Amino acid sequence: MTIHIDHHPDQNHAGDEIVEKNQGNVKEQETEHVLDGGFVAPHTNSFGHTFRDYDAESGRRRSVEDFYRTNHIGQTVDFVKRMREAYGKLNRTEMSIWECCELLNEFIDESDPDLDEPQIEHLLQTAEAIRKDYPDEDWLHLTGLIHDLGKVLLHPSFGELPQWAVVGDTYPVGCAFDESIVHHKYFKENPDYDNPSYNTKYGIYTEGCGLDNVFMSWGHDDYMYLVAKENETTLPSASLFIIRYHSFYALHKSEAYKHLMNNEDRENMKWLKVFNKYDLYSKSKFRINVEEVKPYYLSLINKYFPGKLKW
């Protein structure tokens, strides 16, 4: 049975109230942030720096910048179309959601300045933080668990794509690259940068066309969205929106590209802003007991997905 967002208490104003509550309750202290339902998040990441600080001196600063240079050069309209065509066939393998979670244990995201733990740790940290603050929204708990599963594209059985084609912030291609995108300067080396069909505000799109009609840079977000949608998940549209756009920081942090959104996007955006805080601030050295929480998440997987999925 599909769970709809409008079942949330006081849904007519839920998103707005959540945002207002967050603005009033998020307290910047010396060492921590306090989010919606009392989740205490660290003020600094695993390396002792503020979150998403791409200029902070750390052991990963140079590698992260090198990653984005390669990413910004390679993510073209042609590349994105080819990847969506190839991976949209979902003919690589069949496996369950939990099997996919376990595959991620061996990978670390080279684009992330905040974390160097295996991905399964981050997935469970995110899901458990949401579960604590939103106990009745089980679809959101599961979204926290699966939002990064598209990173299996790094695995040899999925073609072992390079990290620049799997992780990192996402953004539209086919229109001008907004200056709010991290390490924007490297787009000047992208073949689409000087293409008059692609380098204007709207490019190949129109006002309010809807993000579903926009080509996003290829990576784990778009891939997991395709997997969930084509395997006929019963998760609500807000969940699919979160999965597809959770790395679209130019939109949900800087409010770029809002001119491409339609009404459904704006409604779903309320939930993405809720989710994003947990996706970002739950990154820490705190370890989750996987075996302890596994039965709960297996029950959610069985509720919203078939036993085996095509990938």
CSV table of C-alpha atoms in Angstrom, one decimal:
chain,number,residue,atom,x,y,z
A,1,MET,CA,0.0,0.0,0.0
A,2,THR,CA,1.4,3.4,-0.9
A,3,ILE,CA,1.9,5.8,1.9
A,4,HIS,CA,1.0,9.4,0.9
A,5,ILE,CA,2.5,12.5,2.4
A,6,ASP,CA,-0.9,14.0,3.0
A,7,HIS,CA,-1.3,11.5,5.9
A,8,HIS,CA,1.2,13.5,7.9
A,9,PRO,CA,-0.4,15.4,10.8
A,10,ASP,CA,-1.2,19.0,9.9
A,11,GLN,CA,0.1,18.4,6.4
A,12,ASN,CA,-1.3,21.5,4.8
A,13,HIS,CA,1.3,23.5,6.6
A,14,ALA,CA,3.7,20.7,7.8
A,15,GLY,CA,6.6,21.6,5.5
A,16,ASP,CA,6.4,25.3,6.3
A,17,GLU,CA,6.1,24.6,10.1
A,18,ILE,CA,9.0,22.3,10.0
A,19,VAL,CA,11.2,24.9,8.3
A,20,GLU,CA,10.1,27.6,10.7
A,21,LYS,CA,10.7,25.3,13.6
A,22,ASN,CA,14.1,24.4,12.4
A,23,GLN,CA,15.0,28.0,12.0
A,24,GLY,CA,13.9,28.7,15.5
A,25,ASN,CA,15.4,25.6,17.1
A,26,VAL,CA,18.7,25.1,15.3
A,27,LYS,CA,21.2,26.4,17.8
A,28,GLU,CA,24.8,26.9,16.8
A,29,GLN,CA,26.8,26.2,19.9
A,30,GLU,CA,30.5,25.6,20.3
A,31,THR,CA,30.3,21.9,19.6
A,32,GLU,CA,26.8,20.9,18.4
A,33,HIS,CA,23.6,21.7,16.5
A,34,VAL,CA,20.2,20.6,17.8
A,35,LEU,CA,17.8,19.6,15.0
A,36,ASP,CA,14.0,19.1,14.8
A,37,GLY,CA,13.1,16.5,17.4
A,38,GLY,CA,16.1,16.7,19.6
A,39,PHE,CA,18.7,15.0,17.4
A,40,VAL,CA,22.1,16.4,18.6
A,41,ALA,CA,24.5,16.9,15.7
A,42,PRO,CA,28.2,17.8,16.0
A,43,HIS,CA,29.2,21.3,15.0
A,44,THR,CA,32.3,19.8,13.3
A,45,ASN,CA,32.8,16.8,11.0
A,46,SER,CA,35.1,13.8,11.4
A,47,PHE,CA,38.1,15.9,10.7
A,48,GLY,CA,37.3,18.7,13.1
A,49,HIS,CA,36.2,21.2,10.5
A,50,THR,CA,32.8,22.7,9.8
A,51,PHE,CA,30.6,20.7,7.4
A,52,ARG,CA,31.0,21.1,3.6
A,53,ASP,CA,34.0,23.4,4.0
A,54,TYR,CA,35.9,22.7,0.8
A,55,ASP,CA,38.6,25.2,1.6
A,56,ALA,CA,39.6,23.8,5.0
A,57,GLU,CA,43.1,22.5,5.3
A,58,SER,CA,42.8,18.7,5.8
A,59,GLY,CA,44.3,15.5,4.4
A,60,ARG,CA,41.5,15.3,1.9
A,61,ARG,CA,41.3,18.9,0.6
A,62,ARG,CA,43.5,18.4,-2.5
A,63,SER,CA,41.9,15.0,-3.5
A,64,VAL,CA,38.4,16.5,-3.1
A,65,GLU,CA,39.3,19.5,-5.3
A,66,ASP,CA,40.9,17.2,-7.9
A,67,PHE,CA,37.7,15.1,-7.9
A,68,TYR,CA,35.5,18.1,-8.7
A,69,ARG,CA,37.8,19.3,-11.5
A,70,THR,CA,37.4,15.9,-13.2
A,71,ASN,CA,33.7,15.8,-12.5
A,72,HIS,CA,33.0,19.3,-13.9
A,73,ILE,CA,34.9,18.6,-17.1
A,74,GLY,CA,33.3,15.2,-17.7
A,75,GLN,CA,29.6,15.8,-16.9
A,76,THR,CA,28.3,16.9,-20.3
A,77,VAL,CA,24.8,16.5,-21.9
A,78,ASP,CA,26.1,13.8,-24.1
A,79,PHE,CA,27.7,11.9,-21.2
A,80,VAL,CA,24.6,12.1,-19.1
A,81,LYS,CA,22.3,10.8,-21.9
A,82,ARG,CA,24.7,7.9,-22.6
A,83,MET,CA,24.8,6.9,-18.9
A,84,ARG,CA,21.0,7.1,-18.5
A,85,GLU,CA,20.5,5.0,-21.6
A,86,ALA,CA,23.0,2.4,-20.5
A,87,TYR,CA,22.1,2.1,-16.9
A,88,GLY,CA,18.4,2.7,-17.3
A,89,LYS,CA,18.1,-0.8,-18.8
A,90,LEU,CA,18.7,-2.2,-15.3
A,91,ASN,CA,20.2,-5.4,-16.7
A,92,ARG,CA,23.3,-5.7,-14.6
A,93,THR,CA,22.1,-8.0,-11.8
A,94,GLU,CA,19.2,-8.8,-9.5
A,95,MET,CA,19.6,-8.4,-5.7
A,96,SER,CA,17.8,-7.2,-2.6
A,97,ILE,CA,18.1,-3.8,-1.0
A,98,TRP,CA,20.0,-5.2,1.9
A,99,GLU,CA,22.5,-7.1,-0.3
A,100,CYS,CA,23.2,-3.7,-2.0
A,101,CYS,CA,23.8,-2.1,1.4
A,102,GLU,CA,26.4,-4.7,2.2
A,103,LEU,CA,28.1,-4.1,-1.1
A,104,LEU,CA,28.8,-0.5,-0.1
A,105,ASN,CA,30.9,-1.6,2.9
A,106,GLU,CA,34.1,-1.4,0.8
A,107,PHE,CA,33.7,2.1,-0.6
A,108,ILE,CA,34.6,5.6,0.7
A,109,ASP,CA,33.2,8.7,-1.1
A,110,GLU,CA,36.2,10.7,-2.5
A,111,SER,CA,34.1,13.8,-3.0
A,112,ASP,CA,33.0,14.1,0.7
A,113,PRO,CA,35.1,16.5,2.9
A,114,ASP,CA,33.2,15.4,6.0
A,115,LEU,CA,33.5,11.6,6.2
A,116,ASP,CA,35.9,8.8,5.5
A,117,GLU,CA,33.9,5.9,6.9
A,118,PRO,CA,32.4,3.1,4.8
A,119,GLN,CA,29.0,4.1,3.3
A,120,ILE,CA,26.9,1.6,5.3
A,121,GLU,CA,27.8,3.6,8.4
A,122,HIS,CA,26.5,6.8,6.9
A,123,LEU,CA,23.3,5.2,5.7
A,124,LEU,CA,22.4,3.9,9.1
A,125,GLN,CA,23.5,7.1,10.9
A,126,THR,CA,21.1,9.0,8.7
A,127,ALA,CA,18.2,6.6,9.0
A,128,GLU,CA,18.5,6.3,12.8
A,129,ALA,CA,18.7,10.0,13.3
A,130,ILE,CA,15.5,10.5,11.2
A,131,ARG,CA,13.8,7.6,13.0
A,132,LYS,CA,14.4,9.2,16.4
A,133,ASP,CA,12.9,12.6,15.4
A,134,TYR,CA,10.1,11.3,13.0
A,135,PRO,CA,9.0,8.0,14.5
A,136,ASP,CA,5.8,7.8,12.5
A,137,GLU,CA,7.3,8.5,9.0
A,138,ASP,CA,8.7,5.0,8.3
A,139,TRP,CA,9.1,5.9,4.6
A,140,LEU,CA,11.5,8.6,5.6
A,141,HIS,CA,13.5,6.2,7.7
A,142,LEU,CA,13.9,3.8,4.7
A,143,THR,CA,14.8,6.8,2.4
A,144,GLY,CA,17.6,7.5,4.8
A,145,LEU,CA,18.9,4.0,4.5
A,146,ILE,CA,18.7,3.7,0.7
A,147,HIS,CA,19.4,7.2,-0.5
A,148,ASP,CA,23.1,6.5,-1.4
A,149,LEU,CA,22.7,2.9,-2.7
A,150,GLY,CA,23.3,4.1,-6.2
A,151,LYS,CA,27.0,4.2,-5.3
A,152,VAL,CA,27.1,0.5,-6.2
A,153,LEU,CA,28.1,2.0,-9.6
A,154,LEU,CA,31.6,1.9,-8.2
A,155,HIS,CA,31.5,-1.9,-8.0
A,156,PRO,CA,33.2,-4.0,-10.7
A,157,SER,CA,30.0,-5.8,-11.5
A,158,PHE,CA,28.4,-2.4,-12.4
A,159,GLY,CA,31.2,-1.3,-14.7
A,160,GLU,CA,33.3,0.2,-11.9
A,161,LEU,CA,32.6,3.7,-12.9
A,162,PRO,CA,35.1,6.3,-11.7
A,163,GLN,CA,34.1,8.3,-8.6
A,164,TRP,CA,33.6,11.5,-10.6
A,165,ALA,CA,30.7,9.8,-12.4
A,166,VAL,CA,29.1,8.4,-9.2
A,167,VAL,CA,29.4,10.7,-6.3
A,168,GLY,CA,29.7,14.5,-5.5
A,169,ASP,CA,27.2,17.4,-5.7
A,170,THR,CA,24.8,17.1,-8.7
A,171,TYR,CA,23.6,19.9,-10.9
A,172,PRO,CA,21.6,20.3,-14.2
A,173,VAL,CA,23.4,19.9,-17.5
A,174,GLY,CA,22.0,21.5,-20.7
A,175,CYS,CA,21.9,25.0,-19.2
A,176,ALA,CA,24.3,27.4,-17.5
A,177,PHE,CA,26.3,26.1,-14.6
A,178,ASP,CA,25.4,28.2,-11.6
A,179,GLU,CA,28.2,29.9,-9.7
A,180,SER,CA,27.1,28.4,-6.4
A,181,ILE,CA,28.2,24.9,-7.5
A,182,VAL,CA,31.3,23.9,-5.5
A,183,HIS,CA,34.6,24.6,-7.5
A,184,HIS,CA,32.6,26.2,-10.3
A,185,LYS,CA,35.8,27.5,-11.9
A,186,TYR,CA,36.5,24.1,-13.4
A,187,PHE,CA,33.4,24.2,-15.6
A,188,LYS,CA,35.3,26.4,-18.0
A,189,GLU,CA,37.0,23.3,-19.2
A,190,ASN,CA,33.7,21.5,-19.8
A,191,PRO,CA,32.8,21.2,-23.6
A,192,ASP,CA,29.3,22.4,-22.9
A,193,TYR,CA,30.5,25.6,-21.2
A,194,ASP,CA,30.8,27.6,-24.5
A,195,ASN,CA,28.0,25.9,-26.3
A,196,PRO,CA,25.3,28.5,-27.0
A,197,SER,CA,22.6,25.8,-26.8
A,198,TYR,CA,23.6,25.0,-23.2
A,199,ASN,CA,25.2,28.0,-21.6
A,200,THR,CA,22.1,30.3,-21.0
A,201,LYS,CA,19.9,30.4,-17.9
A,202,TYR,CA,17.3,28.1,-19.4
A,203,GLY,CA,19.4,26.3,-22.0
A,204,ILE,CA,17.3,23.5,-23.4
A,205,TYR,CA,14.6,23.9,-20.7
A,206,THR,CA,11.7,26.3,-20.1
A,207,GLU,CA,10.3,28.2,-17.1
A,208,GLY,CA,8.6,25.8,-14.6
A,209,CYS,CA,9.2,22.7,-16.8
A,210,GLY,CA,9.7,20.5,-13.7
A,211,LEU,CA,12.9,18.9,-12.5
A,212,ASP,CA,11.7,15.6,-13.8
A,213,ASN,CA,12.3,17.0,-17.3
A,214,VAL,CA,15.8,18.2,-16.4
A,215,PHE,CA,19.0,16.2,-17.1
A,216,MET,CA,21.0,16.1,-13.9
A,217,SER,CA,24.7,15.3,-13.8
A,218,TRP,CA,25.1,11.5,-13.8
A,219,GLY,CA,25.7,9.7,-10.5
A,220,HIS,CA,24.3,7.6,-7.7
A,221,ASP,CA,21.3,9.9,-7.1
A,222,ASP,CA,19.8,9.5,-10.6
A,223,TYR,CA,20.7,5.8,-10.8
A,224,MET,CA,19.0,4.9,-7.5
A,225,TYR,CA,16.0,6.9,-8.5
A,226,LEU,CA,15.7,4.9,-11.7
A,227,VAL,CA,16.2,1.6,-9.8
A,228,ALA,CA,13.4,2.5,-7.3
A,229,LYS,CA,11.0,3.8,-9.9
A,230,GLU,CA,11.4,1.0,-12.4
A,231,ASN,CA,11.1,-1.6,-9.7
A,232,GLU,CA,7.8,-0.1,-8.8
A,233,THR,CA,8.5,0.9,-5.2
A,234,THR,CA,5.5,2.1,-3.2
A,235,LEU,CA,7.5,4.8,-1.5
A,236,PRO,CA,5.8,8.2,-1.9
A,237,SER,CA,6.9,10.8,-4.5
A,238,ALA,CA,8.7,12.8,-1.8
A,239,SER,CA,11.0,9.9,-1.2
A,240,LEU,CA,11.9,9.5,-4.9
A,241,PHE,CA,12.5,13.3,-5.0
A,242,ILE,CA,14.9,13.1,-2.0
A,243,ILE,CA,16.7,10.1,-3.6
A,244,ARG,CA,17.2,11.9,-6.9
A,245,TYR,CA,18.1,15.4,-5.6
A,246,HIS,CA,19.7,15.0,-2.2
A,247,SER,CA,23.1,16.0,-3.7
A,248,PHE,CA,21.6,19.0,-5.6
A,249,TYR,CA,23.1,21.5,-3.1
A,250,ALA,CA,22.9,24.4,-5.6
A,251,LEU,CA,19.2,24.1,-5.3
A,252,HIS,CA,18.5,23.3,-1.6
A,253,LYS,CA,21.3,25.3,-0.2
A,254,SER,CA,21.7,28.2,-2.6
A,255,GLU,CA,18.2,28.2,-4.2
A,256,ALA,CA,19.7,28.1,-7.7
A,257,TYR,CA,17.6,26.7,-10.6
A,258,LYS,CA,14.3,27.3,-8.8
A,259,HIS,CA,13.0,28.7,-12.1
A,260,LEU,CA,12.9,25.2,-13.4
A,261,MET,CA,10.7,23.8,-10.6
A,262,ASN,CA,7.0,23.1,-10.8
A,263,ASN,CA,4.4,22.9,-8.0
A,264,GLU,CA,5.1,19.2,-7.2
A,265,ASP,CA,8.8,20.0,-6.9
A,266,ARG,CA,8.1,22.8,-4.5
A,267,GLU,CA,5.9,20.5,-2.3
A,268,ASN,CA,8.5,17.7,-2.3
A,269,MET,CA,11.3,20.3,-1.6
A,270,LYS,CA,9.9,20.7,1.9
A,271,TRP,CA,10.7,17.1,2.8
A,272,LEU,CA,14.1,17.3,1.1
A,273,LYS,CA,15.1,20.2,3.3
A,274,VAL,CA,14.1,18.1,6.3
A,275,PHE,CA,16.1,15.2,5.1
A,276,ASN,CA,19.1,17.1,4.1
A,277,LYS,CA,20.0,18.1,7.6
A,278,TYR,CA,20.1,14.5,8.7
A,279,ASP,CA,22.1,13.5,5.6
A,280,LEU,CA,24.7,16.1,6.4
A,281,TYR,CA,24.9,16.5,10.1
A,282,SER,CA,24.5,12.8,11.1
A,283,LYS,CA,28.0,12.1,9.7
A,284,SER,CA,30.1,11.3,12.7
A,285,LYS,CA,32.4,8.7,14.3
A,286,PHE,CA,29.4,7.4,16.3
A,287,ARG,CA,28.9,3.7,15.3
A,288,ILE,CA,25.6,2.0,14.7
A,289,ASN,CA,25.0,-1.6,15.8
A,290,VAL,CA,24.0,-3.0,12.5
A,291,GLU,CA,22.7,-6.3,13.7
A,292,GLU,CA,20.5,-4.5,16.3
A,293,VAL,CA,18.7,-2.3,13.8
A,294,LYS,CA,18.7,-4.7,10.8
A,295,PRO,CA,15.4,-6.4,11.5
A,296,TYR,CA,13.5,-3.1,11.6
A,297,TYR,CA,14.9,-2.0,8.2
A,298,LEU,CA,14.3,-5.4,6.7
A,299,SER,CA,10.7,-5.0,7.6
A,300,LEU,CA,10.5,-1.6,5.8
A,301,ILE,CA,12.3,-3.0,2.8
A,302,ASN,CA,9.7,-5.7,2.6
A,303,LYS,CA,6.9,-3.2,2.9
A,304,TYR,CA,8.0,-0.9,0.1
A,305,PHE,CA,10.0,-3.0,-2.3
A,306,PRO,CA,9.9,-6.4,-4.0
A,307,GLY,CA,12.3,-9.1,-2.6
A,308,LYS,CA,14.7,-8.8,-5.5
A,309,LEU,CA,15.3,-5.7,-7.6
A,310,LYS,CA,16.7,-5.3,-11.1
A,311,TRP,CA,19.8,-3.1,-11.1
